Amino acid sequence: MTANHAFQEAPSMLFGLPPAEDDCIPIRPLGTRVRDRVPSYIADHRARLRDRFMLGGAAAMPDYELLELILFRAVPRQDMKPVARRLLDRFGDFNRVLSADPTQLMQVEGVGQAIATELKIVEASAQRLARSRVMNRPVLTSWDALLDYCHTAMAHGAIEQFRVLYLDRKNVLIADDEQARGTVDHVPVYPREIVRRALELNASAMILVHNHPSGDPTPSQADIDMTRQIVAATATMGITVHDHIIIGKSRELSFRGAGLL
């Protein structure tokens, strides 16, 4: 092993897996500047991408270049274009890369803990930003923002999630609770727990939301039956279910809009 390829083990052991090459810190002789070890073509390429992003924003960049910009932060001295392309080939698009499970991400050649962590940080940041646009606001007058948040949080999940958005008397969103996670085509839902949480929050209304990992938001008969059970349970407590939204990959279905509620 040459000096240029000698690495020392990274201190973090995220997810309980051994560090990958992208987590390692190059050992360099004292007095050698880090920037001298970065090939000029990589430094120039990174500078051009950053300049283009600052001038034109994300709209000026294809998915693989935007992904490269994120990977630069995790791996400062390597060409990230091949890794970005492998991630897109494996998961399909930018959003699915960000929402992929860390263990699945690290199955891609060149992806280790540092890259997986950076991608999950970006995903969490996007969700938090979208959530801030709807929390503590009247959701019925911010419907588009609410749908954007639901898509950001759930559209690319690999398993079904069931969320309840609890509202006060002015239809202001006061809580967003993930009630359950399930499998690729089923999630267990307990109306009693939903009512209990509504009473705890003193909520007057709610919006039910769950995703279909298949990408098709068409409700199943089980979805319809479950919604009716929740509506019946909440009605006895004077709590209104405004809607049940199923999130697909690129569109959503509203029970109320479809005449199912």
Coordinates of C-alpha atoms in Angstrom, one line a residue, residues 17 19 39 43 45 48 57 66 69 87 106 110 144 146 197 204 229 250:
L17 CA -21.1 -1.1 10.5
P19 CA -16.1 2.4 8.3
P39 CA -6.0 16.8 -8.3
A43 CA -10.9 21.0 -7.7
H45 CA -14.8 20.6 -11.6
R48 CA -17.5 25.1 -11.6
G57 CA -29.8 27.3 -8.4
L66 CA -26.9 18.2 -7.5
L69 CA -22.6 18.8 -4.6
L87 CA -26.8 6.0 -6.7
M106 CA -24.1 1.5 1.6
G110 CA -18.2 3.8 -3.1
D144 CA -50.8 23.2 -1.3
L146 CA -49.6 20.8 3.3
R197 CA -54.0 11.3 21.2
S204 CA -61.0 19.4 17.3
Q229 CA -63.7 3.0 11.4
S250 CA -46.1 11.8 -8.1

